[in-house]
XYZ file of C-alpha atoms in Angstrom:
600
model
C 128.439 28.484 221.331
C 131.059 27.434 218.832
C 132.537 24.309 219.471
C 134.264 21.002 218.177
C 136.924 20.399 215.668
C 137.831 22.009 212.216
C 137.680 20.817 208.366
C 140.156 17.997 207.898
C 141.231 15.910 204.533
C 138.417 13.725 203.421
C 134.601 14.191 203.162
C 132.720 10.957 202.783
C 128.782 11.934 203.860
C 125.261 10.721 202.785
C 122.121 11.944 201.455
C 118.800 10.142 202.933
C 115.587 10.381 200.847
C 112.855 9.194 203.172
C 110.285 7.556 201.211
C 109.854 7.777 197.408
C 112.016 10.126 195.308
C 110.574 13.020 193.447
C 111.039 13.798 189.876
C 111.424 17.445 188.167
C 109.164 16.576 185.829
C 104.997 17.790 186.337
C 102.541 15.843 188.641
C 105.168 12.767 188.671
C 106.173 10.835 191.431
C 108.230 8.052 190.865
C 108.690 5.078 192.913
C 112.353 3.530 193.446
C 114.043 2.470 190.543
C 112.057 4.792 188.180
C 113.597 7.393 185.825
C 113.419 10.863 187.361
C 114.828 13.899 187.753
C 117.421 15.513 190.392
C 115.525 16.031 194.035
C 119.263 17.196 195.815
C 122.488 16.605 196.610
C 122.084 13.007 196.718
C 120.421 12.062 193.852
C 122.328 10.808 190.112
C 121.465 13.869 187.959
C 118.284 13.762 185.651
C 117.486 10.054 184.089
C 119.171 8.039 186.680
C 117.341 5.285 188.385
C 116.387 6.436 192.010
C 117.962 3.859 194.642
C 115.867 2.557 197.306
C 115.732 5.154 200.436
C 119.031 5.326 202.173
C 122.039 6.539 202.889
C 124.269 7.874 199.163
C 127.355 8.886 199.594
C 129.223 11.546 197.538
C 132.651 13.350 197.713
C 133.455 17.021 197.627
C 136.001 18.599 197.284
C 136.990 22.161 198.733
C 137.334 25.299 196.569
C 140.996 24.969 197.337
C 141.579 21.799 196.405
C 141.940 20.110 199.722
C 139.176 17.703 200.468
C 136.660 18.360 203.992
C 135.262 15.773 206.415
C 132.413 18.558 206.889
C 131.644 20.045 209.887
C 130.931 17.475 212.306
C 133.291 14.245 211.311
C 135.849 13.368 214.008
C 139.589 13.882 214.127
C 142.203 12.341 216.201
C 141.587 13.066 220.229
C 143.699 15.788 221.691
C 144.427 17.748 218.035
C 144.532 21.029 218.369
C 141.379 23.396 217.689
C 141.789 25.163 215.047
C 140.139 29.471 215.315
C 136.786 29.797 214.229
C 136.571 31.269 211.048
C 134.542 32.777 207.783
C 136.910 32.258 204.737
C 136.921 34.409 201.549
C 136.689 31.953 198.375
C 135.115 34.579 195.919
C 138.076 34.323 193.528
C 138.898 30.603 194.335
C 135.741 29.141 193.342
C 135.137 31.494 190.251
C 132.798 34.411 190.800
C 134.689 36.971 189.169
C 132.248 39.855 188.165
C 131.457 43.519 189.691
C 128.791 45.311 190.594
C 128.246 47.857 188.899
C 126.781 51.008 190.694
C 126.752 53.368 187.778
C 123.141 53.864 186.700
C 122.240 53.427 182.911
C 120.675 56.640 181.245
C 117.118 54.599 181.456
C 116.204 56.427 184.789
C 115.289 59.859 182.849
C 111.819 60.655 184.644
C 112.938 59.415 188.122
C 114.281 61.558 191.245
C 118.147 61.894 191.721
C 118.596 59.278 193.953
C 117.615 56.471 191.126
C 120.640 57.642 189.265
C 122.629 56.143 192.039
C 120.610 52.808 192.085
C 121.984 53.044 195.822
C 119.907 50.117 197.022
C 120.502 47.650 194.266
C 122.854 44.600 194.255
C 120.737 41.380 194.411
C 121.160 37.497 194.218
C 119.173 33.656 195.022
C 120.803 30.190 195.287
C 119.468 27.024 194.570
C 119.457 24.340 191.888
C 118.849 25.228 188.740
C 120.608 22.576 186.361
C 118.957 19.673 188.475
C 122.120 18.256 189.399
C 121.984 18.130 193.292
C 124.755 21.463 193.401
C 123.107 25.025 194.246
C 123.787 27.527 191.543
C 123.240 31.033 191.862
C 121.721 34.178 190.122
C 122.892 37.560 190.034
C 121.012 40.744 189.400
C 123.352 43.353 187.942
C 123.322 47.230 187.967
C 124.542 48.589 184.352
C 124.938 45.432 182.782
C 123.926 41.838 181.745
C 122.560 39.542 185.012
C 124.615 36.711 185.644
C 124.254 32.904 186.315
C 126.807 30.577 188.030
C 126.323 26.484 187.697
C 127.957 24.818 190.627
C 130.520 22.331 189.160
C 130.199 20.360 191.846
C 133.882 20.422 192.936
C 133.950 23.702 194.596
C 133.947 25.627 191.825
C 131.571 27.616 189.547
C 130.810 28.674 185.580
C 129.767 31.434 184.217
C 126.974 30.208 182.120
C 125.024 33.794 181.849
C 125.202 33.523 177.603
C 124.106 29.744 176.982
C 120.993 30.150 180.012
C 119.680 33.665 178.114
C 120.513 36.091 180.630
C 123.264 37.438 179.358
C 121.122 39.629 176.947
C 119.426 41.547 179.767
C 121.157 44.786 180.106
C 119.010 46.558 181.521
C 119.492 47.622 185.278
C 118.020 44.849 188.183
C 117.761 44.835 191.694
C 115.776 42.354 193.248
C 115.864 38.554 192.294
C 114.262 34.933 193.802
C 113.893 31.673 193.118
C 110.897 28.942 193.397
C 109.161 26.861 191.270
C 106.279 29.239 190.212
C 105.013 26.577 187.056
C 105.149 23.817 189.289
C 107.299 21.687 186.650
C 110.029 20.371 189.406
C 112.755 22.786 189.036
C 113.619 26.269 190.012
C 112.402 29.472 188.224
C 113.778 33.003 188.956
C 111.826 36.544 189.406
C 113.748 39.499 189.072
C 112.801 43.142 189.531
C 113.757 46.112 187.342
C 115.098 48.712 188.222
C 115.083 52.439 186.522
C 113.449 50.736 183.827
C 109.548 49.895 183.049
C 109.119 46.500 183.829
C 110.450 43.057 185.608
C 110.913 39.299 185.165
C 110.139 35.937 185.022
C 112.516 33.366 184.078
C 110.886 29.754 183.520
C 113.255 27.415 184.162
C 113.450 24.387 181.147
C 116.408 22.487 182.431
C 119.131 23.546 180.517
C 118.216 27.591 180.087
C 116.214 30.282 181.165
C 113.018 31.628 179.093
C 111.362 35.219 179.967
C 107.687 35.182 180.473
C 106.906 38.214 182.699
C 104.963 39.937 180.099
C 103.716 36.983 178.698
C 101.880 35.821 181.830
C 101.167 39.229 183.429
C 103.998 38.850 186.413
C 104.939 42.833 185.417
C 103.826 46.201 186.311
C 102.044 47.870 183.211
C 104.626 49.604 180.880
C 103.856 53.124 181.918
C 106.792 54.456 183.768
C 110.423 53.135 185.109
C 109.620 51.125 188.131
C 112.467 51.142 191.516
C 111.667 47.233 192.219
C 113.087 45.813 195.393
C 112.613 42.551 197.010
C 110.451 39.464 196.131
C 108.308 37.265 198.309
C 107.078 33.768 196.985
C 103.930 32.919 199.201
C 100.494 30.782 198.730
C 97.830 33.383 199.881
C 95.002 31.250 199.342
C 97.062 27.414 199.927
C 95.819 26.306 196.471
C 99.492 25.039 196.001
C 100.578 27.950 193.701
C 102.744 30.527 195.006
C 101.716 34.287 194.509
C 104.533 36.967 194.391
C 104.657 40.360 196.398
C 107.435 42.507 194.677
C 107.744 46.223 196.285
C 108.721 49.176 194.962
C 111.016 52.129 196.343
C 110.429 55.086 195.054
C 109.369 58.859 195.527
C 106.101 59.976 194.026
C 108.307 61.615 191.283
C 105.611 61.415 188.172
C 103.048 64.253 187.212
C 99.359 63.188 189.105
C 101.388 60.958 191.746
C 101.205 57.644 190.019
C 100.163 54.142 191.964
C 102.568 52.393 193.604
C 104.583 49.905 191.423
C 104.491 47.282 194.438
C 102.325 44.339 192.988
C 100.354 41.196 194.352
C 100.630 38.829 192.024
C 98.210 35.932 192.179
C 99.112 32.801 190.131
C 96.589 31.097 188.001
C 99.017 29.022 186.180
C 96.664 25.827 187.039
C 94.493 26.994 185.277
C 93.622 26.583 181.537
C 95.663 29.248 179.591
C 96.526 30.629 182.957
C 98.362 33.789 184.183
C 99.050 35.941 187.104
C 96.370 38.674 188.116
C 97.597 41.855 189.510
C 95.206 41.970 192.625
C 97.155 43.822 194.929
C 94.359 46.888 195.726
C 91.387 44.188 195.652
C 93.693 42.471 198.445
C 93.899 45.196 200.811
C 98.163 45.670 200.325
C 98.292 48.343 198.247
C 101.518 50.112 199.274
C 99.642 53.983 197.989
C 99.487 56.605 201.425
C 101.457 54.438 203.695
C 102.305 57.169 206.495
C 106.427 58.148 206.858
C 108.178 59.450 209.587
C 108.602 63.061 208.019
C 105.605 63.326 205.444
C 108.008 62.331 202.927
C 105.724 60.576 199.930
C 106.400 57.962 197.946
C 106.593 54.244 198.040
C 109.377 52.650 200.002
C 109.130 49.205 200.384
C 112.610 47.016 200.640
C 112.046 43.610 202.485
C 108.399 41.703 201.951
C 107.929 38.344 203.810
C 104.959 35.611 203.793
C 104.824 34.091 206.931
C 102.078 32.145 209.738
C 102.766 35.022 212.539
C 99.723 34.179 214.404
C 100.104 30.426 214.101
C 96.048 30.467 212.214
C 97.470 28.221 209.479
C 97.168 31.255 206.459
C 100.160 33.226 205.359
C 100.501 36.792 206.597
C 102.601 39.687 205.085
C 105.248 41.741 206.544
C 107.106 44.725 204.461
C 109.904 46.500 205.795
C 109.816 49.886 204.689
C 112.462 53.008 204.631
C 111.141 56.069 206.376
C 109.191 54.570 209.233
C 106.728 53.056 206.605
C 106.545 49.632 207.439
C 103.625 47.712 207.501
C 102.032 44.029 208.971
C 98.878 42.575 207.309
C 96.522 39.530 208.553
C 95.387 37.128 206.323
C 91.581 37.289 206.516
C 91.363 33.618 204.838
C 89.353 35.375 202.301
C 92.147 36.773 199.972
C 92.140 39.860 201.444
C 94.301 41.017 204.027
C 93.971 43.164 207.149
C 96.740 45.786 208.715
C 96.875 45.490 211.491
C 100.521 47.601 211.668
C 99.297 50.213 215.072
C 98.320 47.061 217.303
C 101.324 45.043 216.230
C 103.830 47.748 217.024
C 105.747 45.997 214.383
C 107.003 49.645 212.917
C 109.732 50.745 215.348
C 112.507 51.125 213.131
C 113.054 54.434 211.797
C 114.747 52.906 207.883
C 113.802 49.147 207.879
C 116.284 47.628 205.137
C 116.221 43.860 205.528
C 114.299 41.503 207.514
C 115.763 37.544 209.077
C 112.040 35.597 210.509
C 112.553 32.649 213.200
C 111.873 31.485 216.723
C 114.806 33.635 217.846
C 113.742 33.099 222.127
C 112.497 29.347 221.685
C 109.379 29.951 222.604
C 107.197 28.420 219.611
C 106.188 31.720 218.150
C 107.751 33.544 215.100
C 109.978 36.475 215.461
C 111.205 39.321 213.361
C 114.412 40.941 213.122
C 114.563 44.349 210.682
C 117.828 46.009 210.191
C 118.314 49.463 209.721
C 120.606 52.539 210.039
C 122.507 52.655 213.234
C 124.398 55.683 214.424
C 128.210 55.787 212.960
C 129.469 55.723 216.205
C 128.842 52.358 217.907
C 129.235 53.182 221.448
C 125.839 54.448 220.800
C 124.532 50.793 220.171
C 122.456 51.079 222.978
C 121.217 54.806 222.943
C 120.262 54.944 218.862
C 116.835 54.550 218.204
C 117.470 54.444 214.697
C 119.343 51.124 214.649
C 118.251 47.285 214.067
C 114.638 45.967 215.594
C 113.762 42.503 217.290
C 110.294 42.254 216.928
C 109.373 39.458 219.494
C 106.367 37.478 219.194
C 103.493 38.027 222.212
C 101.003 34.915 220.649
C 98.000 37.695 220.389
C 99.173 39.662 217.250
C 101.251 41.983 219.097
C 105.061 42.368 219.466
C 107.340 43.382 221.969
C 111.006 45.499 220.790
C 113.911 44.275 222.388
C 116.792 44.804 220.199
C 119.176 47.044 222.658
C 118.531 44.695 225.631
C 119.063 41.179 223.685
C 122.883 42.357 221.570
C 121.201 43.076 218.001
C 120.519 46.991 218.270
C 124.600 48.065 216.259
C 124.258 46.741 213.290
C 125.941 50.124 211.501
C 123.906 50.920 208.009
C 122.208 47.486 207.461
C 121.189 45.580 204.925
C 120.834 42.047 204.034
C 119.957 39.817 207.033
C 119.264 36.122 207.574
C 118.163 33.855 210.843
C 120.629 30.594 210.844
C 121.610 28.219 213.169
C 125.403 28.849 212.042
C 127.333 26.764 214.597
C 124.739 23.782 214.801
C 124.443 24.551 218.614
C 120.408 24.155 218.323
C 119.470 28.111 218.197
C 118.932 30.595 215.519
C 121.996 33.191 215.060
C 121.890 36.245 212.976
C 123.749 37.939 210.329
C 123.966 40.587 208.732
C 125.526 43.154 205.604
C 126.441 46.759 205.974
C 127.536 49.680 204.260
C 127.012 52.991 202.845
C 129.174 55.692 200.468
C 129.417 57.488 203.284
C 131.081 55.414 205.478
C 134.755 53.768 204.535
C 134.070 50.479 206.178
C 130.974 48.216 205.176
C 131.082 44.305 206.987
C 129.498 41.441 208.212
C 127.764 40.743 211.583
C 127.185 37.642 213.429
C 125.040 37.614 216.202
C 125.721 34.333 218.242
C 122.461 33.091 220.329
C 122.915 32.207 223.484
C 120.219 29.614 223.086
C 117.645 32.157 224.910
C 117.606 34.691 222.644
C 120.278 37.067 223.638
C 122.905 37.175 221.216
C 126.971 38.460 221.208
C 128.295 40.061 218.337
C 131.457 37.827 216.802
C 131.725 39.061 212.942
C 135.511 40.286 213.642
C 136.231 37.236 215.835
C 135.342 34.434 213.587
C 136.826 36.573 209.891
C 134.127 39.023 208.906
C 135.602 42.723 208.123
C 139.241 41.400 208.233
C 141.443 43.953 207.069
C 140.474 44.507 203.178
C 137.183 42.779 203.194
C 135.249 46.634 202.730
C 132.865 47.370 201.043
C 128.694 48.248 201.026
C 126.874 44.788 201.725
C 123.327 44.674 200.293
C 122.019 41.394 199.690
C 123.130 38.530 202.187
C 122.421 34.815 200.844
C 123.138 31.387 202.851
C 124.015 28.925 200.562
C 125.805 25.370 201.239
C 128.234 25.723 198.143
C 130.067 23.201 199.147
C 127.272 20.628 200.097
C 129.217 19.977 203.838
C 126.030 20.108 205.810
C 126.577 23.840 207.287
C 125.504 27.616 205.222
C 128.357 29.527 203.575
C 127.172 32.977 203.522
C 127.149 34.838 200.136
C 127.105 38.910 200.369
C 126.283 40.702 197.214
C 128.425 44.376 197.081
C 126.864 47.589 195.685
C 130.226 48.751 194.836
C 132.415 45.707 194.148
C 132.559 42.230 193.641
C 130.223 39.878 195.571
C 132.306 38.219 198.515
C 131.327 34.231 199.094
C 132.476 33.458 202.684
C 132.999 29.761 202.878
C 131.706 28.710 206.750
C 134.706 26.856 208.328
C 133.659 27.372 212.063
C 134.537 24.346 214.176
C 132.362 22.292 215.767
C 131.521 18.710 216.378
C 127.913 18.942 216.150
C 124.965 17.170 215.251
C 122.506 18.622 212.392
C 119.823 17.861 209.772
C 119.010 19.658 206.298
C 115.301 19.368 205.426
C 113.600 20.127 202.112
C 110.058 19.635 202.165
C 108.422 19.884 198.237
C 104.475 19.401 197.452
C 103.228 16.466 194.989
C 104.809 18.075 191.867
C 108.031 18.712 193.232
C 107.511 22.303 194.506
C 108.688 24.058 197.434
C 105.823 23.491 199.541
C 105.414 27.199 201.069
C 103.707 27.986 204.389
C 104.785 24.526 205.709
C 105.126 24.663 209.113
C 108.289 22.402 210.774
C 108.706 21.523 214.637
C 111.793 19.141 214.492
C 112.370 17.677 218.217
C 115.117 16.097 219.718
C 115.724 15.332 223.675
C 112.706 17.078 224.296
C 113.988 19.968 222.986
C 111.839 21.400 220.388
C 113.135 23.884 216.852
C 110.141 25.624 214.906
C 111.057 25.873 210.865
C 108.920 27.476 208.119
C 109.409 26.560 204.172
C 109.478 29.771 202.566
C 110.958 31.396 199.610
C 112.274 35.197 198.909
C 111.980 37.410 201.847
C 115.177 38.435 202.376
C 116.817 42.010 200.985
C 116.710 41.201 197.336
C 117.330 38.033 197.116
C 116.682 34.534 198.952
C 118.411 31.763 200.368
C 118.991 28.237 199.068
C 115.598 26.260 199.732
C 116.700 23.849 201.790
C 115.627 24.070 206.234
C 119.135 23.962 207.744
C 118.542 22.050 211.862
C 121.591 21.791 214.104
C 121.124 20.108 218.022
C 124.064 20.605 219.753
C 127.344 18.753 220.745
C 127.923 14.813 219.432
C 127.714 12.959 222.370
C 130.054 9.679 222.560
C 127.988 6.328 221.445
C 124.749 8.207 221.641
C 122.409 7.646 218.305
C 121.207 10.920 217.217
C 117.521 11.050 215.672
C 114.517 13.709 215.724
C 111.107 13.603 215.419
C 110.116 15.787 212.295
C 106.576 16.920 212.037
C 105.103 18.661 209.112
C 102.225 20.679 209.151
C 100.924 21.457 205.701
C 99.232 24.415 204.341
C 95.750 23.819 204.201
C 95.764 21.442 206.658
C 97.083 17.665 207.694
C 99.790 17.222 209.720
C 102.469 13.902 209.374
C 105.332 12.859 211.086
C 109.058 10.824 210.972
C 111.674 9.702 213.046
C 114.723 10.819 211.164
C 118.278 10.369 211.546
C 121.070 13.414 212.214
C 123.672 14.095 210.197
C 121.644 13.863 206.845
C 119.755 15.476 203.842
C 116.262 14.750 203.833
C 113.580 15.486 201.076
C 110.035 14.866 202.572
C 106.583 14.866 201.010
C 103.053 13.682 201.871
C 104.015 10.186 200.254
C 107.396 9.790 201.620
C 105.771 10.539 205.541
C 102.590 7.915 204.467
């Protein structure tokens, strides 16, 4: 439910850091009062001494100008409550390029529908400047990818010349973000598209250097690839993360070349290290994967890595157009099984994008895949080819209950992601739509009931108002504004990006949670259970997975309604890939960065 009060006229709110800070520099891990490098939205910026762990504070101000007490500060009793509300701060805060949809004359040897690029329009917060403040990276059709450092007062820059993208003018689609060198900050992988190869950005602080060729993280120059979405995942828990990048594309080329969708497994700790392509040896080679109508190609959009049988290894789910999508097991072994039939994990007839979470609070891992509904939406519950809730058995099967649960309408979807939006302690959805073909794309929330049957609210709360049209690919969360609740960030094929800022009332309690590995990494396949009241939330640290592009890596927790002169604290658990498990009593209502150290 959304409750409590609105944004008021002052934000005063702390950042904890339980245990020792972390610096962005490799294998160091400073103890208080050392020199290191930014770890989030608490710390001093790069150099600063690290304070003791506690409580910093830090003001923000709004992209308007008008300073926030954040979502769940109090106001005076009996003021009004204000509506619930998504507001549209695109323009305000400084994001002020298109999205180009006009394909470059690079996709020569491809089918008709490349020339469109219809798919593309891709983006990925997080912190790339080390400076606490996520950032964000757009991949551009037709023109030169762009990157946007978060002032830190609302607003952003355009800094696409002085970090090196600028010069990339060929076509992208697909683009994420994780530390892939294991240095302490933020690199970026972005896929080509109608061109012959992708991209890896190593991240040095202050710019952004290309190594995909370099290292092997790109298909071999022999044809334009269609590249899609990117999944960051530790296949074999060694601590470096591997990258699935799919392909969508009709077998187009004389002798009906190999897929273009790559495993990628990273080497880089070793001496003179690369990536090896090892994506037939691994069993999830995307080649003959069966379609609805015999149609053949390749037509992955939406790869995850994810622990869907709870056996402590990372599995793989693709979403796939055409009835094509498929679920592997991780055999432990670096291979990987498919086991797609027994799942019955391939129910939706044009699976776009794809949201992972405990949706029905059960303890097990769900999966919701959007795809193309019927135009007509009093068909939501008659359409077979709409939006799938794939919900989790515990015995590697599945059981589809999107038309019974509120999910099923979701018109032609895209981008999706699972977010506890109003703090209330469950996971809502949303979702992106739109298609030339139809005049009016929008957003979708999907409230949770807290059982997992959701109400659709987009319109209500200030999705689709009246001019806000448009095709929706990529949907991003993103705290922008760094007041403890996602802003949602929706990437157009046809138009400018829209960045709604969240402003939904509430007086709530919640927790952000980052959890990084010794050398300041993401630590991916992580496995959260964060209780409070005996209430129990299941989180996963991942990276990518979403419809070309990922989400801002930080574990967003909300438990409900602030209860008068009651203490609010939660036990956090971590349970690490490749075993150990630790634990810590943490406080709501605070940022917290946690490694193996900092949980002793």
């Amino acid at each position: 439910m959304f409750r409590g009060i609105g944004r008021s006229t002052a934000l005063l709110f702390g950042f904890l850091f339980v245990g020792s800070a972390l610096a962005c520099g490799p294998s160091t891990v400073p103890s208080p009062g050392s020199d290191a490098g930014d770890m989030g939205p608490g710390d001093m910026g790069p150099g600063d001494p690290v304070p003791d762990a506690g409580t910093l504070d830090l003001d923000v101000a709004d992209a308007d100008g008008g300073e926030d007490l954040g979502p769940d500060a109090s106001e005076d009793a009996g003021a009004p409550l204000p509506e619930p509300r998504f507001v549209d701060v695109t323009r305000a805060v400084g994001l002020d390029h298109d999205q180009d949809p006009n394909f470059p004359a690079l996709c020569t040897d491809a089918s008709p529908v490349c020339a469109e690029g219809w798919q593309t329009g891709g983006a990925a917060a997080g912190d790339l400047d080390g400076d606490g403040w996520p950032d964000l990276y757009f991949a551009v059709m037709g023109g030169p990818d762009r990157v946007y450092l978060n002032d830190g007062d609302g607003t952003f820059t355009d800094v696409s010349e002085e970090w090196g993208v600028a010069r990339l003018e060929n076509a992208t689609s697909g683009v994420a973000m994780h530390d892939v060198d294991r240095d302490g900050d933020l690199d970026v992988y972005v896929s080509g598209y109608g061109q012959r190869r992708h991209y890896l950005w190593l991240n040095t602080g202050s710019g952004l250097v290309e190594r995909g060729l370099a290292l092997g993280a790109t298909p071999p120059q022999d044809r334009n690839v269609q590249g899609q979405s990117i999944a960051f995942g530790d296949i074999d828990a060694d601590g470096w993360a591997d990258i699935y990048v799919v392909e969508w594309a009709y077998d187009h080329l004389a002798g009906v070349p190999r897929s273009r969708t790559m495993l990628l497994r990273n080497r880089l700790g070793e001496e003179a290290g690369d990536f090896d392509e090892i994506t037939a040896a691994a069993g999830v080679l995307a080649d003959g994967w069966p379609t609805l109508d015999g149609r053949e190609g390749t037509f992955g959009l939406t790869p995850a890595f994810t622990d869907l049988d709870d056996d402590g290894r990372q599995d793989l789910y693709v979403a796939a157009d055409f009835g094509a999508s498929r679920i592997f097991w991780n055999a432990g072994d670096g291979t990987f099984v498919d086991g797609t039939d027994a799942a019955a994990v391939n129910l939706a007839t044009n699976a776009m994008g794809l949201a992972i979470g405990d949706f029905d609070a059960d303890g097990l891992v769900d999966l919701f895949v959007t795809s193309i509904s019927d135009a007509d939406e009093s068909k939501a519950l008659t359409d077979w080819g709409g939006n799938r809730l794939y919900l989790n058995q515990g015995d590697r099967t599945f059981q589809e209950d999107s038309f019974r649960r509120g999910v099923s309408w979701g018109d032609w979807g895209w981008g999706t992601a699972a977010e506890d939006m109003d703090h209330d302690g469950d996971l809502d959805l949303l979702q992106t739509a739109g298609w030339v073909s139809r005049s009016d794309g929008r957003e979708f929330l999907f409230e949770n009931d807290g059982t997992g049957y959701f109400r659709e609210r987009g319109r209500e709360v200030g999705f689709g108002a009246p001019g806000k049209v448009g095709q929706g690919r990529a949907l991003v969360l993103v705290d922008y504004d760094r007041d403890g609740d996602s802003d949602v960030l929706v990437v157009r094929h046809d138009d400018a990006p829209i960045l709604w800022r969240n402003d939904l009332p509430r007086r709530t309690h919640w927790m952000r949670l980052r959890v990084l590995d010794e050398r300041g990494a993401d630590a991916l396949g992580a496995q959260l259970t964060i209780t409070r009241d005996g209430v129990t939330q299941r989180r996963e640290v991942r990276a990518g997975g979403t419809f070309n592009g990922s989400d801002e890596p930080w574990i967003d927790v909300g438990f409900g309604p602030v209860e008068a002169d009651v203490p609010c604290e939660a036990e956090v658990t971590v349970r690490w890939l490749g075993g150990g498990e630790q634990s810590a009593t943490l406080t709501c209502d605070d940022w917290h960065v946690l490694t193996r150290a900092s949980l002793g």
